[in-house]
mmCIF file of C-alpha atoms in Angstrom:
data_model
loop_
_atom_site.group_PDB
_atom_site.id
_atom_site.type_symbol
_atom_site.label_atom_id
_atom_site.label_comp_id
_atom_site.label_asym_id
_atom_site.label_seq_id
_atom_site.Cartn_x
_atom_site.Cartn_y
_atom_site.Cartn_z
ATOM 1 C CA MET A 1 23.711 8.428 144.025
ATOM 2 C CA GLN A 2 25.336 10.941 146.293
ATOM 3 C CA GLY A 3 28.156 11.155 148.780
ATOM 4 C CA GLU A 4 31.786 10.402 148.193
ATOM 5 C CA PRO A 5 32.325 8.955 144.720
ATOM 6 C CA CYS A 6 34.167 5.658 144.827
ATOM 7 C CA SER A 7 34.451 4.320 141.293
ATOM 8 C CA ALA A 8 35.224 5.356 137.735
ATOM 9 C CA SER A 9 31.552 6.002 137.040
ATOM 10 C CA TRP A 10 31.330 8.769 139.669
ATOM 11 C CA ALA A 11 32.487 12.348 139.512
ATOM 12 C CA SER A 12 35.675 12.815 141.502
ATOM 13 C CA GLY A 13 35.207 14.494 144.870
ATOM 14 C CA GLY A 14 31.941 14.412 146.796
ATOM 15 C CA GLN A 15 31.887 18.078 147.829
ATOM 16 C CA THR A 16 32.695 21.524 146.526
ATOM 17 C CA PRO A 17 35.096 23.720 148.541
ATOM 18 C CA ASP A 18 32.103 25.283 150.372
ATOM 19 C CA GLY A 19 30.916 21.825 151.487
ATOM 20 C CA THR A 20 28.038 21.406 149.022
ATOM 21 C CA THR A 21 27.402 17.698 148.425
ATOM 22 C CA LEU A 22 27.633 16.644 144.774
ATOM 23 C CA PHE A 23 26.218 13.700 142.875
ATOM 24 C CA GLY A 24 27.081 12.566 139.381
ATOM 25 C CA LYS A 25 27.087 9.828 136.781
ATOM 26 C CA THR A 26 29.430 9.472 133.834
ATOM 27 C CA GLY A 27 28.765 7.999 130.439
ATOM 28 C CA THR A 28 30.832 6.914 127.467
ATOM 29 C CA ALA A 29 29.806 6.112 123.887
ATOM 30 C CA ASP A 30 30.653 2.560 122.754
ATOM 31 C CA SER A 31 33.603 3.815 120.694
ATOM 32 C CA ALA A 32 34.631 6.252 123.489
ATOM 33 C CA ASP A 33 34.644 9.142 121.024
ATOM 34 C CA GLN A 34 32.170 10.950 123.295
ATOM 35 C CA VAL A 35 32.164 11.119 127.092
ATOM 36 C CA TRP A 36 29.863 12.991 129.436
ATOM 37 C CA LEU A 37 28.990 13.587 133.045
ATOM 38 C CA ILE A 38 25.589 14.591 134.419
ATOM 39 C CA GLY A 39 25.571 15.748 138.005
ATOM 40 C CA GLY A 40 24.572 18.392 140.430
ATOM 41 C CA SER A 41 23.790 19.519 143.933
ATOM 42 C CA SER A 42 20.733 20.763 145.788
ATOM 43 C CA ARG A 43 21.204 24.031 143.868
ATOM 44 C CA ALA A 44 21.452 22.938 140.230
ATOM 45 C CA VAL A 45 22.078 20.039 137.844
ATOM 46 C CA THR A 46 24.575 20.433 135.015
ATOM 47 C CA ALA A 47 25.878 18.355 132.131
ATOM 48 C CA TYR A 48 29.380 18.159 130.689
ATOM 49 C CA TRP A 49 30.139 16.653 127.277
ATOM 50 C CA GLN A 50 33.397 15.988 125.420
ATOM 51 C CA GLY A 51 33.453 14.834 121.862
ATOM 52 C CA ASN A 52 34.619 15.561 118.374
ATOM 53 C CA THR A 53 32.454 18.158 116.673
ATOM 54 C CA ASP A 54 34.018 17.291 113.328
ATOM 55 C CA GLY A 55 32.819 13.675 113.545
ATOM 56 C CA ALA A 56 36.306 12.204 114.001
ATOM 57 C CA LYS A 57 36.509 8.982 116.010
ATOM 58 C CA HIS A 58 39.235 9.554 118.616
ATOM 59 C CA ASN A 59 39.037 7.220 121.604
ATOM 60 C CA LEU A 60 39.042 9.685 124.510
ATOM 61 C CA ARG A 61 40.033 6.960 126.983
ATOM 62 C CA TYR A 62 43.477 6.852 125.399
ATOM 63 C CA TYR A 63 43.841 10.283 123.794
ATOM 64 C CA SER A 64 46.213 12.398 125.911
ATOM 65 C CA ASN A 65 44.994 15.694 127.318
ATOM 66 C CA GLY A 66 48.597 16.986 127.410
ATOM 67 C CA GLN A 67 48.657 17.044 131.211
ATOM 68 C CA GLY A 68 49.595 13.443 131.941
ATOM 69 C CA GLY A 69 46.084 12.052 131.678
ATOM 70 C CA THR A 70 43.287 11.388 129.223
ATOM 71 C CA TYR A 71 40.359 13.544 128.179
ATOM 72 C CA ALA A 72 37.958 10.959 129.583
ATOM 73 C CA GLY A 73 39.830 10.939 132.884
ATOM 74 C CA ALA A 74 39.702 14.723 133.174
ATOM 75 C CA ARG A 75 35.927 15.081 132.810
ATOM 76 C CA ALA A 76 35.214 14.864 136.546
ATOM 77 C CA SER A 77 37.614 17.647 137.517
ATOM 78 C CA VAL A 78 36.418 19.934 134.704
ATOM 79 C CA TRP A 79 32.756 19.312 135.592
ATOM 80 C CA ARG A 80 33.431 19.848 139.313
ATOM 81 C CA GLU A 81 34.975 23.275 138.620
ATOM 82 C CA ALA A 82 31.956 24.293 136.530
ATOM 83 C CA GLN A 83 29.473 22.946 139.093
ATOM 84 C CA THR A 84 31.260 24.846 141.876
ATOM 85 C CA ALA A 85 30.838 28.116 139.934
ATOM 86 C CA VAL A 86 27.141 27.385 139.283
ATOM 87 C CA ASN A 87 26.581 26.602 142.972
ATOM 88 C CA ALA A 88 28.260 29.866 143.979
ATOM 89 C CA ALA A 89 25.970 31.862 141.670
ATOM 90 C CA LEU A 90 22.777 30.337 143.072
ATOM 91 C CA PRO A 91 21.380 30.731 146.565
ATOM 92 C CA ALA A 92 21.342 27.701 148.844
ATOM 93 C CA GLY A 93 17.977 26.064 149.160
#
């Protein structure tokens, strides 16, 4: 799974600003109280998780992130920013 993501199960945006191709796969717990994204590039693979450390059951598909979207919907952009920084810190290869 690589190239330009085209569905909700892909990370948004197929490349970092420097042109590094990304791949990714999202996941959601049955109750949507935890969401994650595992993805990477030829440089590194990273994982991003959102959940409730206190054990509360908040459905992250519908819980607002305060910026006009949901926490679940924001995972791809947050992960992409982190992956871009990791890629920049590691040599191409």
